[in-house]
Amino acid sequence: MNNLDKQYQSLLQDILDNGVEKEDRTGTGTHSVFGRQIRHKMSEGFPALTTKRLAFKTMTTELLWFLRGDTNIKYLVDNGCNIWNGDCYKKFKESFSPMPGIQSSIPLQDEFIEKIKNQEGFADIWGELGPIYGKQWRRWTKFDYHYGNIPGDLSIDQIQNLINDLKTNPDSRRLMVNAWNVSELDQMGLPPCHYGFQMYVREDKYLSLMWNQRSVDTFLGLPFNIASYGLLLEIIAKEVNMVPDELIGNLGDTHLYKNHIEQAKEQIGRDSFELPKLIINNEFWNPDDSMLSVEQVKHMELSDFILDGYESHPSIKAPLSN
């Protein structure tokens, strides 16, 4: 039974019926509600919406990017994931100064991305988004009350700590990862929208994940968020030899951009299909290393994650607001 699409379609209708008009940083404008929740039992299938096509490889690429601790879009664009291009280009435009007699204008976004892909050294300077998700998940800066910041080689790997705690103290109420580092928000290309998650173990066997999200682009972003945290739950469950149980999303400012209204109405009218199953092929991963160490994640391939039996309606085009 596919309850996920029904929940999502109900959420879209809720925003259309009850949303208030709000301005936003992109200048597009939204219809917004506050404080909603998505709940999904992983036993019912992998949470890839079927009322429009999920770009599964793009979603997986982004999650692996987070888990690698990466904050540079080079890995993303090299693997065909373009969802952070606009944010990186915006950061570039804000800090780039044309050089008289050499370059009189700022490159267009397509030219900028081409340079990220092919111009040696360009991505090292201009591809960085600052201390966003990957940095916080894998290299949270330690701070000592007496001595201040501690050198980066002593930073905190929250993912590895989470794995260790799940294996040694599964009943802990501190199974959490946080990306909302207040001291570094002003250095980020975009402050985290989904800013933290918590895990919960039932009967020493069943593993659940709940994520918290301050800002929810319901039409374009939320289907990715649902699937991404579903995939993260599956990967972590495999690492700690548990069964994926429940996926829960707590949603803050939950909105539809004004240029997504007609697309949302189209999706609401579609019937759903059965949810697919996820297959993880870890045959070529190093069995002597933690599956979620940074080095191990770098050996993961997109082809290691397969959606079996995924049937869906076609994608619905909608503009991305940056």
PDB file of C-alpha atoms in Angstrom, residues 30-163:
ATOM      1  CA  THR A  30       5.115  31.601  -1.527  1.00  0.00           C
ATOM      2  CA  HIS A  31       1.937  30.123  -0.104  1.00  0.00           C
ATOM      3  CA  SER A  32       2.975  28.809   3.297  1.00  0.00           C
ATOM      4  CA  VAL A  33       1.769  26.719   6.255  1.00  0.00           C
ATOM      5  CA  PHE A  34       3.697  25.907   9.415  1.00  0.00           C
ATOM      6  CA  GLY A  35       4.328  22.748  11.407  1.00  0.00           C
ATOM      7  CA  ARG A  36       3.449  19.689   9.324  1.00  0.00           C
ATOM      8  CA  GLN A  37       4.717  16.099   9.407  1.00  0.00           C
ATOM      9  CA  ILE A  38       5.369  13.191   7.037  1.00  0.00           C
ATOM     10  CA  ARG A  39       5.482   9.615   8.402  1.00  0.00           C
ATOM     11  CA  HIS A  40       6.398   6.531   6.391  1.00  0.00           C
ATOM     12  CA  LYS A  41       6.900   2.877   7.315  1.00  0.00           C
ATOM     13  CA  MET A  42       9.936   1.624   5.414  1.00  0.00           C
ATOM     14  CA  SER A  43       8.396  -1.885   5.291  1.00  0.00           C
ATOM     15  CA  GLU A  44       5.885  -0.459   2.786  1.00  0.00           C
ATOM     16  CA  GLY A  45       8.635   0.311   0.264  1.00  0.00           C
ATOM     17  CA  PHE A  46      11.335   2.834  -0.495  1.00  0.00           C
ATOM     18  CA  PRO A  47       9.987   6.421  -0.187  1.00  0.00           C
ATOM     19  CA  ALA A  48      10.263   7.515  -3.811  1.00  0.00           C
ATOM     20  CA  LEU A  49       7.102   9.358  -4.800  1.00  0.00           C
ATOM     21  CA  THR A  50       5.309   7.821  -7.756  1.00  0.00           C
ATOM     22  CA  THR A  51       2.959  10.676  -8.713  1.00  0.00           C
ATOM     23  CA  LYS A  52       5.961  12.264 -10.421  1.00  0.00           C
ATOM     24  CA  ARG A  53       9.351  10.844 -11.313  1.00  0.00           C
ATOM     25  CA  LEU A  54      12.078  11.089  -8.670  1.00  0.00           C
ATOM     26  CA  ALA A  55      15.559  11.833 -10.031  1.00  0.00           C
ATOM     27  CA  PHE A  56      17.022   9.002  -7.955  1.00  0.00           C
ATOM     28  CA  LYS A  57      20.612   9.269  -9.186  1.00  0.00           C
ATOM     29  CA  THR A  58      20.664  13.023  -8.558  1.00  0.00           C
ATOM     30  CA  MET A  59      19.337  12.514  -5.033  1.00  0.00           C
ATOM     31  CA  THR A  60      21.849   9.742  -4.331  1.00  0.00           C
ATOM     32  CA  THR A  61      24.726  11.857  -5.629  1.00  0.00           C
ATOM     33  CA  GLU A  62      23.839  14.665  -3.237  1.00  0.00           C
ATOM     34  CA  LEU A  63      23.597  12.326  -0.232  1.00  0.00           C
ATOM     35  CA  LEU A  64      26.976  10.735  -1.012  1.00  0.00           C
ATOM     36  CA  TRP A  65      28.391  14.264  -1.324  1.00  0.00           C
ATOM     37  CA  PHE A  66      27.169  15.043   2.191  1.00  0.00           C
ATOM     38  CA  LEU A  67      28.582  11.777   3.544  1.00  0.00           C
ATOM     39  CA  ARG A  68      31.968  12.419   1.904  1.00  0.00           C
ATOM     40  CA  GLY A  69      32.175  15.610   3.951  1.00  0.00           C
ATOM     41  CA  ASP A  70      32.420  17.550   0.690  1.00  0.00           C
ATOM     42  CA  THR A  71      31.351  21.179   0.307  1.00  0.00           C
ATOM     43  CA  ASN A  72      32.596  21.842  -3.233  1.00  0.00           C
ATOM     44  CA  ILE A  73      30.164  21.420  -6.150  1.00  0.00           C
ATOM     45  CA  LYS A  74      32.848  19.864  -8.414  1.00  0.00           C
ATOM     46  CA  TYR A  75      31.850  16.326  -7.355  1.00  0.00           C
ATOM     47  CA  LEU A  76      28.188  17.146  -7.978  1.00  0.00           C
ATOM     48  CA  VAL A  77      28.549  18.640 -11.450  1.00  0.00           C
ATOM     49  CA  ASP A  78      30.979  15.895 -12.506  1.00  0.00           C
ATOM     50  CA  ASN A  79      28.220  13.415 -11.651  1.00  0.00           C
ATOM     51  CA  GLY A  80      25.379  15.304 -13.336  1.00  0.00           C
ATOM     52  CA  CYS A  81      23.842  16.768 -10.162  1.00  0.00           C
ATOM     53  CA  ASN A  82      23.043  20.452 -10.723  1.00  0.00           C
ATOM     54  CA  ILE A  83      20.786  21.315  -7.790  1.00  0.00           C
ATOM     55  CA  TRP A  84      23.466  23.412  -6.015  1.00  0.00           C
ATOM     56  CA  ASN A  85      24.661  25.244  -9.141  1.00  0.00           C
ATOM     57  CA  GLY A  86      22.463  28.287  -8.585  1.00  0.00           C
ATOM     58  CA  ASP A  87      23.519  28.759  -4.963  1.00  0.00           C
ATOM     59  CA  CYS A  88      27.195  28.439  -5.851  1.00  0.00           C
ATOM     60  CA  TYR A  89      26.871  30.813  -8.797  1.00  0.00           C
ATOM     61  CA  LYS A  90      25.060  33.346  -6.607  1.00  0.00           C
ATOM     62  CA  LYS A  91      27.910  33.187  -4.080  1.00  0.00           C
ATOM     63  CA  PHE A  92      30.401  33.589  -6.934  1.00  0.00           C
ATOM     64  CA  LYS A  93      28.647  36.682  -8.314  1.00  0.00           C
ATOM     65  CA  GLU A  94      28.567  38.310  -4.888  1.00  0.00           C
ATOM     66  CA  SER A  95      32.341  37.988  -4.443  1.00  0.00           C
ATOM     67  CA  PHE A  96      33.687  38.170  -8.008  1.00  0.00           C
ATOM     68  CA  SER A  97      35.285  41.405  -9.239  1.00  0.00           C
ATOM     69  CA  PRO A  98      35.910  41.734 -13.014  1.00  0.00           C
ATOM     70  CA  MET A  99      39.486  42.662 -13.907  1.00  0.00           C
ATOM     71  CA  PRO A 100      39.768  45.736 -16.174  1.00  0.00           C
ATOM     72  CA  GLY A 101      41.435  44.892 -19.464  1.00  0.00           C
ATOM     73  CA  ILE A 102      41.183  41.152 -18.805  1.00  0.00           C
ATOM     74  CA  GLN A 103      37.567  40.325 -17.991  1.00  0.00           C
ATOM     75  CA  SER A 104      34.985  43.080 -18.128  1.00  0.00           C
ATOM     76  CA  SER A 105      31.883  41.118 -17.102  1.00  0.00           C
ATOM     77  CA  ILE A 106      30.817  38.262 -14.835  1.00  0.00           C
ATOM     78  CA  PRO A 107      30.507  34.907 -16.679  1.00  0.00           C
ATOM     79  CA  LEU A 108      26.987  33.563 -17.188  1.00  0.00           C
ATOM     80  CA  GLN A 109      25.954  30.596 -15.042  1.00  0.00           C
ATOM     81  CA  ASP A 110      26.472  28.069 -17.863  1.00  0.00           C
ATOM     82  CA  GLU A 111      29.971  29.445 -18.435  1.00  0.00           C
ATOM     83  CA  PHE A 112      30.656  29.327 -14.707  1.00  0.00           C
ATOM     84  CA  ILE A 113      29.647  25.643 -14.468  1.00  0.00           C
ATOM     85  CA  GLU A 114      31.740  24.805 -17.533  1.00  0.00           C
ATOM     86  CA  LYS A 115      34.750  26.338 -15.797  1.00  0.00           C
ATOM     87  CA  ILE A 116      33.964  24.324 -12.642  1.00  0.00           C
ATOM     88  CA  LYS A 117      34.036  21.149 -14.755  1.00  0.00           C
ATOM     89  CA  ASN A 118      37.021  21.793 -16.978  1.00  0.00           C
ATOM     90  CA  GLN A 119      39.241  24.691 -15.908  1.00  0.00           C
ATOM     91  CA  GLU A 120      42.037  23.483 -13.669  1.00  0.00           C
ATOM     92  CA  GLY A 121      41.992  25.109 -10.247  1.00  0.00           C
ATOM     93  CA  PHE A 122      38.794  27.098 -10.863  1.00  0.00           C
ATOM     94  CA  ALA A 123      36.576  24.862  -8.708  1.00  0.00           C
ATOM     95  CA  ASP A 124      39.108  24.961  -5.873  1.00  0.00           C
ATOM     96  CA  ILE A 125      38.496  28.698  -5.575  1.00  0.00           C
ATOM     97  CA  TRP A 126      34.924  29.233  -6.764  1.00  0.00           C
ATOM     98  CA  GLY A 127      33.228  25.853  -6.233  1.00  0.00           C
ATOM     99  CA  GLU A 128      33.181  26.088  -2.448  1.00  0.00           C
ATOM    100  CA  LEU A 129      29.863  26.635  -0.665  1.00  0.00           C
ATOM    101  CA  GLY A 130      31.330  27.132   2.790  1.00  0.00           C
ATOM    102  CA  PRO A 131      30.802  24.963   5.898  1.00  0.00           C
ATOM    103  CA  ILE A 132      27.454  23.450   4.854  1.00  0.00           C
ATOM    104  CA  TYR A 133      26.075  19.938   5.485  1.00  0.00           C
ATOM    105  CA  GLY A 134      29.126  17.811   4.674  1.00  0.00           C
ATOM    106  CA  LYS A 135      31.464  19.856   6.810  1.00  0.00           C
ATOM    107  CA  GLN A 136      29.095  19.829   9.789  1.00  0.00           C
ATOM    108  CA  TRP A 137      28.269  16.123   9.509  1.00  0.00           C
ATOM    109  CA  ARG A 138      31.893  15.000   9.208  1.00  0.00           C
ATOM    110  CA  ARG A 139      34.118  17.824  10.564  1.00  0.00           C
ATOM    111  CA  TRP A 140      32.198  19.860  13.153  1.00  0.00           C
ATOM    112  CA  THR A 141      34.740  22.295  14.607  1.00  0.00           C
ATOM    113  CA  LYS A 142      35.642  21.507  18.198  1.00  0.00           C
ATOM    114  CA  PHE A 143      35.605  24.415  20.602  1.00  0.00           C
ATOM    115  CA  ASP A 144      37.192  24.468  24.028  1.00  0.00           C
ATOM    116  CA  TYR A 145      35.799  26.951  26.550  1.00  0.00           C
ATOM    117  CA  HIS A 146      39.305  27.913  27.687  1.00  0.00           C
ATOM    118  CA  TYR A 147      41.291  27.668  24.453  1.00  0.00           C
ATOM    119  CA  GLY A 148      38.823  28.464  21.654  1.00  0.00           C
ATOM    120  CA  ASN A 149      38.705  26.533  18.377  1.00  0.00           C
ATOM    121  CA  ILE A 150      40.713  23.308  18.307  1.00  0.00           C
ATOM    122  CA  PRO A 151      42.637  22.417  15.091  1.00  0.00           C
ATOM    123  CA  GLY A 152      40.679  20.751  12.285  1.00  0.00           C
ATOM    124  CA  ASP A 153      42.375  17.361  12.678  1.00  0.00           C
ATOM    125  CA  LEU A 154      40.581  17.102  16.020  1.00  0.00           C
ATOM    126  CA  SER A 155      37.155  18.002  14.631  1.00  0.00           C
ATOM    127  CA  ILE A 156      34.069  15.907  15.387  1.00  0.00           C
ATOM    128  CA  ASP A 157      32.809  13.300  12.894  1.00  0.00           C
ATOM    129  CA  GLN A 158      29.132  13.228  13.868  1.00  0.00           C
ATOM    130  CA  ILE A 159      28.280  10.379  11.482  1.00  0.00           C
ATOM    131  CA  GLN A 160      30.996   8.115  12.867  1.00  0.00           C
ATOM    132  CA  ASN A 161      29.981   8.991  16.436  1.00  0.00           C
ATOM    133  CA  LEU A 162      26.382   8.122  15.556  1.00  0.00           C
ATOM    134  CA  ILE A 163      27.430   4.724  14.155  1.00  0.00           C
TER     135      ILE A 163
END
